[in-house]
Tab-separated table of C-alpha atoms in Angstrom:
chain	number	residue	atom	x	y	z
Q	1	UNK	CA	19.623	25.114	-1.978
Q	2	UNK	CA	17.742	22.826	-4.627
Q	3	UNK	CA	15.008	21.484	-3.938
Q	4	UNK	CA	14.077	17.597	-4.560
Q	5	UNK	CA	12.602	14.296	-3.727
Q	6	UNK	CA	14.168	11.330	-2.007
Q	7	UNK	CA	13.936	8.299	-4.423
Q	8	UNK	CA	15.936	5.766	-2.602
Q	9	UNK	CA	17.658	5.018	0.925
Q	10	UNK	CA	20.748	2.481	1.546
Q	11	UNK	CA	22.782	2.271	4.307
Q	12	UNK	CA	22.442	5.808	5.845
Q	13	UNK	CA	22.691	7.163	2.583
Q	14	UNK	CA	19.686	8.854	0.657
Q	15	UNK	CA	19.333	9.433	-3.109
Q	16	UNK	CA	17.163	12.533	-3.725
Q	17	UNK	CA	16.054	13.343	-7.780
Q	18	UNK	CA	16.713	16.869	-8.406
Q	19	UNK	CA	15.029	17.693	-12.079
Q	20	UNK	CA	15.869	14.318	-13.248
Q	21	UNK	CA	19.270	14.728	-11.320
Q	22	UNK	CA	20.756	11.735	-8.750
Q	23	UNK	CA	22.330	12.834	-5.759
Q	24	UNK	CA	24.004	10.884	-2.841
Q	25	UNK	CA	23.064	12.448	0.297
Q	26	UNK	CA	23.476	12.394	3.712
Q	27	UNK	CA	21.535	13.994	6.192
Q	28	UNK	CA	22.533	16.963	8.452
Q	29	UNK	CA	23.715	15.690	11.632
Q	30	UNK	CA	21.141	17.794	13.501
Q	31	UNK	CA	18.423	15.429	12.182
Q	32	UNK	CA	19.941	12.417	14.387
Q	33	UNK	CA	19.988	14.646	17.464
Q	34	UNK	CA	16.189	15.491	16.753
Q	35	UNK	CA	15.596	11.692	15.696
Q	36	UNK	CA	14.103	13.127	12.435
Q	37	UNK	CA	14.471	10.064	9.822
Q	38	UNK	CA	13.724	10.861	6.038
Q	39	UNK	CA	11.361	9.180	4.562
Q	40	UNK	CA	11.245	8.098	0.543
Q	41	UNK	CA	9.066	10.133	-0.714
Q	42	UNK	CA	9.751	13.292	1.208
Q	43	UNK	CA	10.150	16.454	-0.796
Q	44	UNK	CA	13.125	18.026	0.503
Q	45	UNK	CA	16.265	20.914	0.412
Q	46	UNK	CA	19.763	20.330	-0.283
Q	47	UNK	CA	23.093	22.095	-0.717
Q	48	UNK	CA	25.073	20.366	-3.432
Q	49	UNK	CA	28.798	19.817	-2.303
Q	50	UNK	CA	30.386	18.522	-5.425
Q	51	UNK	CA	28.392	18.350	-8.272
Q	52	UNK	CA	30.420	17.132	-10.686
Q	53	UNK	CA	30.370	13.690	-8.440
Q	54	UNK	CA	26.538	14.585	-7.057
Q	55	UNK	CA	27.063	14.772	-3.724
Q	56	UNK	CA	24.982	16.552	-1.108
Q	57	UNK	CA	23.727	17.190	1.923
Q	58	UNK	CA	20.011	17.188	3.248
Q	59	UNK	CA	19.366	20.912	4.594
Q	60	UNK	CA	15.495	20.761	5.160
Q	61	UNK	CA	12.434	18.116	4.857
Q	62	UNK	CA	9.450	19.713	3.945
Q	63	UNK	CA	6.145	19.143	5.506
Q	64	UNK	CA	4.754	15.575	5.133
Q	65	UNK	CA	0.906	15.406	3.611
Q	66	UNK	CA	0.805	11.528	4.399
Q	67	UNK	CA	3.201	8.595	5.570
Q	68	UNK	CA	2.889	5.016	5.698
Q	69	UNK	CA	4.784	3.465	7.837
Q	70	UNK	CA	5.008	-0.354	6.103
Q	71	UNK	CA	6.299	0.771	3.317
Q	72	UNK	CA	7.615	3.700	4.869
Q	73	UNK	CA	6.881	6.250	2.235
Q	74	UNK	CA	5.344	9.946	2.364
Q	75	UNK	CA	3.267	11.921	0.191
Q	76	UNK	CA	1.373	9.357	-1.747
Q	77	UNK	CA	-1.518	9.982	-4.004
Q	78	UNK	CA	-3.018	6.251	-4.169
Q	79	UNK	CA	-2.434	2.309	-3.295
Q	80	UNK	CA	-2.355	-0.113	-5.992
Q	81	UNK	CA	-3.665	-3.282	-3.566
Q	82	UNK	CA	-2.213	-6.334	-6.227
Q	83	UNK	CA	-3.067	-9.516	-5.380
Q	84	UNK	CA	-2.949	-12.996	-7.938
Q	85	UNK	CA	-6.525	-14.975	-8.296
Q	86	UNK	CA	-3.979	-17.950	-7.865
Q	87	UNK	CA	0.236	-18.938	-7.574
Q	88	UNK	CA	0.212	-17.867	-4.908
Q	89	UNK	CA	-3.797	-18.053	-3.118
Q	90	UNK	CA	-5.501	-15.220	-2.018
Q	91	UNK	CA	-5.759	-14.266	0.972
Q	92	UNK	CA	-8.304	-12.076	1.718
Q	93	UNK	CA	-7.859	-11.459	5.338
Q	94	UNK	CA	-4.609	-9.945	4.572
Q	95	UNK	CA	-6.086	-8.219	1.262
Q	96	UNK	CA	-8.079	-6.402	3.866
Q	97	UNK	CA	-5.625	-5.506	6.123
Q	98	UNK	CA	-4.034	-3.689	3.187
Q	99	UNK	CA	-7.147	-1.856	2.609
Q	100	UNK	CA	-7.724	-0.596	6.126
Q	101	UNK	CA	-4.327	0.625	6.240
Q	102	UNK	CA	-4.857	2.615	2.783
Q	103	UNK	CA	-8.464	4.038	4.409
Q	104	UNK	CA	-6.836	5.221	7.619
Q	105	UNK	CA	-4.303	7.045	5.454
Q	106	UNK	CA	-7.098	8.386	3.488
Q	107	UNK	CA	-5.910	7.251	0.575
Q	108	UNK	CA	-7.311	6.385	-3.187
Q	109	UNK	CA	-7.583	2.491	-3.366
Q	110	UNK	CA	-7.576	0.682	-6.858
Q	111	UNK	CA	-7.272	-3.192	-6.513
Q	112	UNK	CA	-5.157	-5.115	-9.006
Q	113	UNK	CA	-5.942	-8.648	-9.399
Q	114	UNK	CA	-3.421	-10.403	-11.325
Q	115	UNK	CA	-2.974	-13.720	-13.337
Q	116	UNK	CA	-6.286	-13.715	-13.850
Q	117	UNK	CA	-5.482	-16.806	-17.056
Q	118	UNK	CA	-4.597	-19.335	-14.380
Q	119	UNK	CA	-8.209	-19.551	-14.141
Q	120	UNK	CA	-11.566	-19.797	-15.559
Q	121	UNK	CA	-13.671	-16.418	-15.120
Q	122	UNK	CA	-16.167	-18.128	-12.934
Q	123	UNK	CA	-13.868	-19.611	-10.789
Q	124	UNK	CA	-11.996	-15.814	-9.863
Q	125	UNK	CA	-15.031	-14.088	-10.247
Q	126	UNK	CA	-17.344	-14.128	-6.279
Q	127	UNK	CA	-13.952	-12.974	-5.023
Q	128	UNK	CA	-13.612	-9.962	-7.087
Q	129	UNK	CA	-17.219	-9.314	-7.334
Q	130	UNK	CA	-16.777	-8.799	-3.365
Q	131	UNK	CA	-14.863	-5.936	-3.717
Q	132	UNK	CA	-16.618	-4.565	-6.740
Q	133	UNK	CA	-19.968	-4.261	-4.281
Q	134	UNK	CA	-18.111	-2.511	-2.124
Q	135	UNK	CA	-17.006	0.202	-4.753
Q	136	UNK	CA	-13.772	-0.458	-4.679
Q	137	UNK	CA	-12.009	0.777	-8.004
Q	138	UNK	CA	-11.090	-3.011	-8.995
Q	139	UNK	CA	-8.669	-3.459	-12.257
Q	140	UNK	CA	-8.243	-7.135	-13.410
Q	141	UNK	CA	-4.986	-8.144	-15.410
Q	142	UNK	CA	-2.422	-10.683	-16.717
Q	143	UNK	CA	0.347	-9.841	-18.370
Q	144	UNK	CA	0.312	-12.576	-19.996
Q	145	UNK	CA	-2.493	-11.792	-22.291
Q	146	UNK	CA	-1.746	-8.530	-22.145
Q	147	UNK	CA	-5.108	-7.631	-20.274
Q	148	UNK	CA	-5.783	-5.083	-18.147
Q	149	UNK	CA	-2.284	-3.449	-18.444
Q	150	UNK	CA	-3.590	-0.236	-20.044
Q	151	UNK	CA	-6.158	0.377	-17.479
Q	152	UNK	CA	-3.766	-0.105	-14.781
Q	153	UNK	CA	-1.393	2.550	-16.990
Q	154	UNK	CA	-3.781	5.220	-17.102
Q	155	UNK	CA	-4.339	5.181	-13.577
Q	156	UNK	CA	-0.886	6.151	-12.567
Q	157	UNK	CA	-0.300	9.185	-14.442
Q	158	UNK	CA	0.204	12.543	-12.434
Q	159	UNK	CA	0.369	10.558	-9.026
Q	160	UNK	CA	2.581	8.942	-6.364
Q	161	UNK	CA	1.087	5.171	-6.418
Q	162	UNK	CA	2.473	2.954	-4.212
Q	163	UNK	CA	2.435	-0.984	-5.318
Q	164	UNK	CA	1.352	-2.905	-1.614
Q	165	UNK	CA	0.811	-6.824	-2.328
Q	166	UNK	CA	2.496	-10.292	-1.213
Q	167	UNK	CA	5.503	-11.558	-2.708
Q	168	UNK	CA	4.810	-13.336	-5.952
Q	169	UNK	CA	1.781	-11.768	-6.940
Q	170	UNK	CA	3.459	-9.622	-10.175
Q	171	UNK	CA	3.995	-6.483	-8.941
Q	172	UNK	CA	7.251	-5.912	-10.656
Q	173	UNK	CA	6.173	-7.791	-13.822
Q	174	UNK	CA	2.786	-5.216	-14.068
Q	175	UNK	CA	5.330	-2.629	-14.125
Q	176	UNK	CA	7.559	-3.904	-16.353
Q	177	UNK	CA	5.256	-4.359	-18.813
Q	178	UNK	CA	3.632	-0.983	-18.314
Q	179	UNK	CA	7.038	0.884	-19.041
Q	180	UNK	CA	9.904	-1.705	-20.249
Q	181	UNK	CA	13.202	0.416	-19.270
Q	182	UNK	CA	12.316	-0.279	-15.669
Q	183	UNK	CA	13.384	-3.796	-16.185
Q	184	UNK	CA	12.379	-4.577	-12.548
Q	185	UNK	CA	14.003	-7.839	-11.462
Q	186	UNK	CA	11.231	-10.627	-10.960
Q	187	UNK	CA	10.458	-14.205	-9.191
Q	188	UNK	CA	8.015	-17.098	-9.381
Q	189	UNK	CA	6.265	-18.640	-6.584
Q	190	UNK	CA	8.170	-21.405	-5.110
Q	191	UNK	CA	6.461	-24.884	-5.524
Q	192	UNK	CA	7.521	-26.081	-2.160
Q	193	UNK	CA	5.774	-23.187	0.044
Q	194	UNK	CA	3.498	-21.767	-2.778
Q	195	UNK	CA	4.552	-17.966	-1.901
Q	196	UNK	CA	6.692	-15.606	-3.644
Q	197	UNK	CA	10.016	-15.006	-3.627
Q	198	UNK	CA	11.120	-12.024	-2.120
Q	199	UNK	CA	12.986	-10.259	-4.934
Q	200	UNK	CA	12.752	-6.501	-4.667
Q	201	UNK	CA	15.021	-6.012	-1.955
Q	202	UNK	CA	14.811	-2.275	-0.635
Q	203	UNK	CA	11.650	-0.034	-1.932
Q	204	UNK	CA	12.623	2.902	-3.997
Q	205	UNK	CA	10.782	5.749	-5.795
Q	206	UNK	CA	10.708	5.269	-9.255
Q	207	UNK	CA	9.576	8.489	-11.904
Q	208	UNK	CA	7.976	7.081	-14.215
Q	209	UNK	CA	6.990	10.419	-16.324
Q	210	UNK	CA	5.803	14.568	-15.320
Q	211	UNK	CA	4.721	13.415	-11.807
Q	212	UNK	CA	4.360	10.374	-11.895
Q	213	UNK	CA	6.023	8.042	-9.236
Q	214	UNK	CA	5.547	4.661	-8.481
Q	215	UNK	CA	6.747	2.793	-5.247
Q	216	UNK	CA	7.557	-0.737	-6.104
Q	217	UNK	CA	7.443	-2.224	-2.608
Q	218	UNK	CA	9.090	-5.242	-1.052
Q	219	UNK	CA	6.611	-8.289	-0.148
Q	220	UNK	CA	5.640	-8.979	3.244
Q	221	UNK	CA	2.928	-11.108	4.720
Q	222	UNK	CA	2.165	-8.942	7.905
Q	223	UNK	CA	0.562	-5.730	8.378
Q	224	UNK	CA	0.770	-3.585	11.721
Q	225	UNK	CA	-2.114	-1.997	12.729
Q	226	UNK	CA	-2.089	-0.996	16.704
Q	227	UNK	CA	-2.032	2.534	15.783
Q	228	UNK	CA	-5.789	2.281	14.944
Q	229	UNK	CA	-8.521	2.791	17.897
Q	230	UNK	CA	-11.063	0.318	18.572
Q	231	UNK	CA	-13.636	2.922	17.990
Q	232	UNK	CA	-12.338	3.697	14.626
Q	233	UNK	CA	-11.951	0.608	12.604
Q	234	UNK	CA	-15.513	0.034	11.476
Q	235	UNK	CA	-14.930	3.867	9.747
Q	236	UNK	CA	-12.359	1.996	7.611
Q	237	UNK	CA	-14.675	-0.762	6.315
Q	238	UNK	CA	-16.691	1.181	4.068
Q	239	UNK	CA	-19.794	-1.376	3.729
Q	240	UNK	CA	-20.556	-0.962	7.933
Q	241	UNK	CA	-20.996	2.542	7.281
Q	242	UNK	CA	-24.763	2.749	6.285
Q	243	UNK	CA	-25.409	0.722	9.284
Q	244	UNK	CA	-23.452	2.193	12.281
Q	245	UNK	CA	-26.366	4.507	13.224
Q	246	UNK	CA	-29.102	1.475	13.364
Q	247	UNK	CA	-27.119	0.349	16.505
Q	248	UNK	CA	-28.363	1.399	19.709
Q	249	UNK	CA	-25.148	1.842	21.362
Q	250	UNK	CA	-23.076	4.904	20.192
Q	251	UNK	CA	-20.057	3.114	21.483
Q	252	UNK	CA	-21.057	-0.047	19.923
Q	253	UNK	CA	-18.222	-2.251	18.632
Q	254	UNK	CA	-20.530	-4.741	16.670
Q	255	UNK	CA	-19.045	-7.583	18.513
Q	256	UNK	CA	-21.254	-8.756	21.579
Q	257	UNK	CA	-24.014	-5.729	21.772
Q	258	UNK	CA	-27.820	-6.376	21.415
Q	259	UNK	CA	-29.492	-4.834	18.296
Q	260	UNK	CA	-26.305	-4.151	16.690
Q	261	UNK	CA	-27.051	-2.578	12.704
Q	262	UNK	CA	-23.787	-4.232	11.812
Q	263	UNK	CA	-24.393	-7.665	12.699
Q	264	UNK	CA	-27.574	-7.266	11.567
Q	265	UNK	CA	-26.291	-6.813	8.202
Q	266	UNK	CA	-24.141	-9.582	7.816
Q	267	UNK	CA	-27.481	-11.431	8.792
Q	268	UNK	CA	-29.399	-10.470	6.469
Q	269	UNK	CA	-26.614	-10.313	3.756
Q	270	UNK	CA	-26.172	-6.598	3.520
Q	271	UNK	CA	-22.097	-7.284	4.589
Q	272	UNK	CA	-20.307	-10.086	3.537
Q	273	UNK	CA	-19.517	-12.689	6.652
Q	274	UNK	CA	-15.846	-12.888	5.070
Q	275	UNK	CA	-15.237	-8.946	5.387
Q	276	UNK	CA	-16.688	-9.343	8.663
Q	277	UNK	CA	-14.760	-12.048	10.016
Q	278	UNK	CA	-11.943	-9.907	8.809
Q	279	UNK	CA	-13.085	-7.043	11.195
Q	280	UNK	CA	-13.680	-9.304	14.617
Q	281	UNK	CA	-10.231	-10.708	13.772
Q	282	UNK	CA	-8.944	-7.302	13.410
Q	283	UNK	CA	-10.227	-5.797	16.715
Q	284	UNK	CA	-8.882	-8.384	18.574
Q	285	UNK	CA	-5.878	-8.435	17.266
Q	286	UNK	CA	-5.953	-4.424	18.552
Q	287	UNK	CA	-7.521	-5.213	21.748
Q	288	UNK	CA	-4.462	-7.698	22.761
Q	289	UNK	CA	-1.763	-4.869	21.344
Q	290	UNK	CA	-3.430	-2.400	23.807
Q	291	UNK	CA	-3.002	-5.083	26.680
Q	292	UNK	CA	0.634	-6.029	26.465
C-alpha cells in the first residue's frame, strides 16, 4: 500500500497525492457500512489498481489530529481568518464566529485583512486595532499594492493553512498572487447585494511546496456552532480570560449574575462591548440549539 493525502473529493470520488502523484479513488465499501466518510485532508493508505491510469482504492485512514467540520478538513496546522476592510463590509460578528471555531479546534489564528487601499488608514484602523489588543497575529494586505503579500507568504510554509472568510473578500486572489501557477478562478462583489460571488465551488487541498498545503475554501455566511457548551465559550474568547476568576459564581455565564469579572470589564473598558455583544449573541444562539 502507498501511503498519501486526500487533496480533493467529487461525487463519491476522492483524489489522494501520493509523492506528487494524483490518484482517483474510491473508498472500500466497508467504510459505508461503518459510516466512516474521508475527510480532505486525511492522511491515508491505498492499493493502486492501475497505475498507468491512477486508479485506486482507499485501504486505511489514519488517525485524525483535528477536523473542522465547515470546511470539512482534517489535520490542519492554522486558519488564515481573511476578511476585506470594505467591498464587501465587515462583519465582525461573523469574523468572530470564525475565530471561536478556530480556538475550539485549538488552532493557530492569523487574521488577513484585505483591500486595505479602498480606504484611508484611519478609517480601517479601530477595527483592526481590536484584534491586535487581543494578540491576535493580524496581517494587513492588498494585492493591489502589493502589500502585505510576503508576510502572509512566510506564514504558510511547512503547514496545512486553511483560508476561512466570506465570499468576495480575496481569498483566491491572496493566493494567486502568492504563487501564480495556482491561477485560482476569482469574483468581484456584486453591486446589487454588495457580497461576493461564490466562485470556488468545492474546497480542495492544494501543495503549495515541502509541506505546505493550503485549503482554499468556499464562502459561506453562516457558521455552526451547537457543538460548543455553554460553559465553554468564554474559554474561546481569549480577552474574558484574565477575568473569569473575579466572578463569584464558578458557573457564571457573564450574562445576568451579580459581580460578574466579565461584565465588569466591558464596563470599565478592559473588553470591547463589540466582542462582547458577539458572545451574548453567541450563547443564545447555543442555548435555543440545546432547546429544539
Amino acid at each position: 500500500m502507498q501511503r498519501g493525502r486526500l487533496i480533493k473529493g467529487i461525487g463519491g470520488f476522492y483524489y489522494v497525492d501520493v509523492k506528487g502523484e494524483i490518484f482517483e479513488c474510491k473508498p472500500r465499501g466497508l467504510f459505508r457500512k461503518k459510516n466512516i466518510v474521508p475527510v480532505i485532508g486525511d492522511y491515508v493508505k491505498i492499493d493502486i489498481l492501475d497505475y498507468e491510469n491512477k486508479k485506486g482504492v482507499i485501504e486505511e485512514i489514519e488517525a485524525r489530529r483535528n477536523e473542522l467540520t465547515r470546511p470539512p478538513v482534517s489535520n490542519v496546522d492554522q486558519v488564515i481568518v481573511t476578511f476585506a476592510v470594505a467591498q464587501p463590509e465587515p462583519h465582525f460578528f461573523l469574523l468572530d464566529r470564525f475565530l471561536v471555531l478556530a480556538e475550539s479546534q485549538k488552532l493557530k489564528i492569523i487574521i488577513c485583512f484585505n483591500k486595505i487601499d479602498l480606504l484611508d488608514e484611519k478609517e480601517y484602523r479601530e477595527m483592526i486595532d481590536l484584534y491586535i489588543a487581543i494578540s491576535y497575529n493580524t496581517i494587513l494586505t492588498s494585492s493591489v499594492q502589493g502589500r502585505g503579500i510576503d508576510d502572509l507568504s512566510k506564514e504558510l510554509k511547512n503547514k496545512t493553512t486553511v483560508f476561512a472568510g466570506p465570499s468576495g473578500v480575496g481569498k483566491s486572489t491572496l493566493l494567486n498572487h502568492i504563487f501564480p501557477d495556482l491561477q485560482l478562478k476569482t469574483g468581484e462583489v456584486s453591486p446589487k447585494t454588495g457580497r461576493g460571488r461564490h466562485i470556488t465551488r468545492h474546497a480542495e487541498l492544494i501543495g503549495i511546496g515541502e509541506n505546505s498545503w493550503v485549503l482554499d475554501t468556499p464562502g459561506f455566511s453562516s457558521l455552526a456552532i451547537d457543538f460548543i457548551d455553554e460553559g465553554d465559550l468564554h474559554y474561546y474568547f481569549p480577552e474574558f480570560l484574565p477575568f473569569i476568576d473575579a466572578c463569584k459564581f464558578n458557573s457564571c455565564r457573564h450574562i445576568n449574575e451579580p459581580n460578574c469579572g466579565v461584565k465588569g470589564a466591558v464596563k470599565s473598558g478592559g473588553i470591547s462591548q463589540q466582542r462582547y455583544d458577539s458572545y451574548v449573541q453567541l450563547i443564545d444562539e447555543i442555548g435555543k440549539s440545546r432547546r429544539y
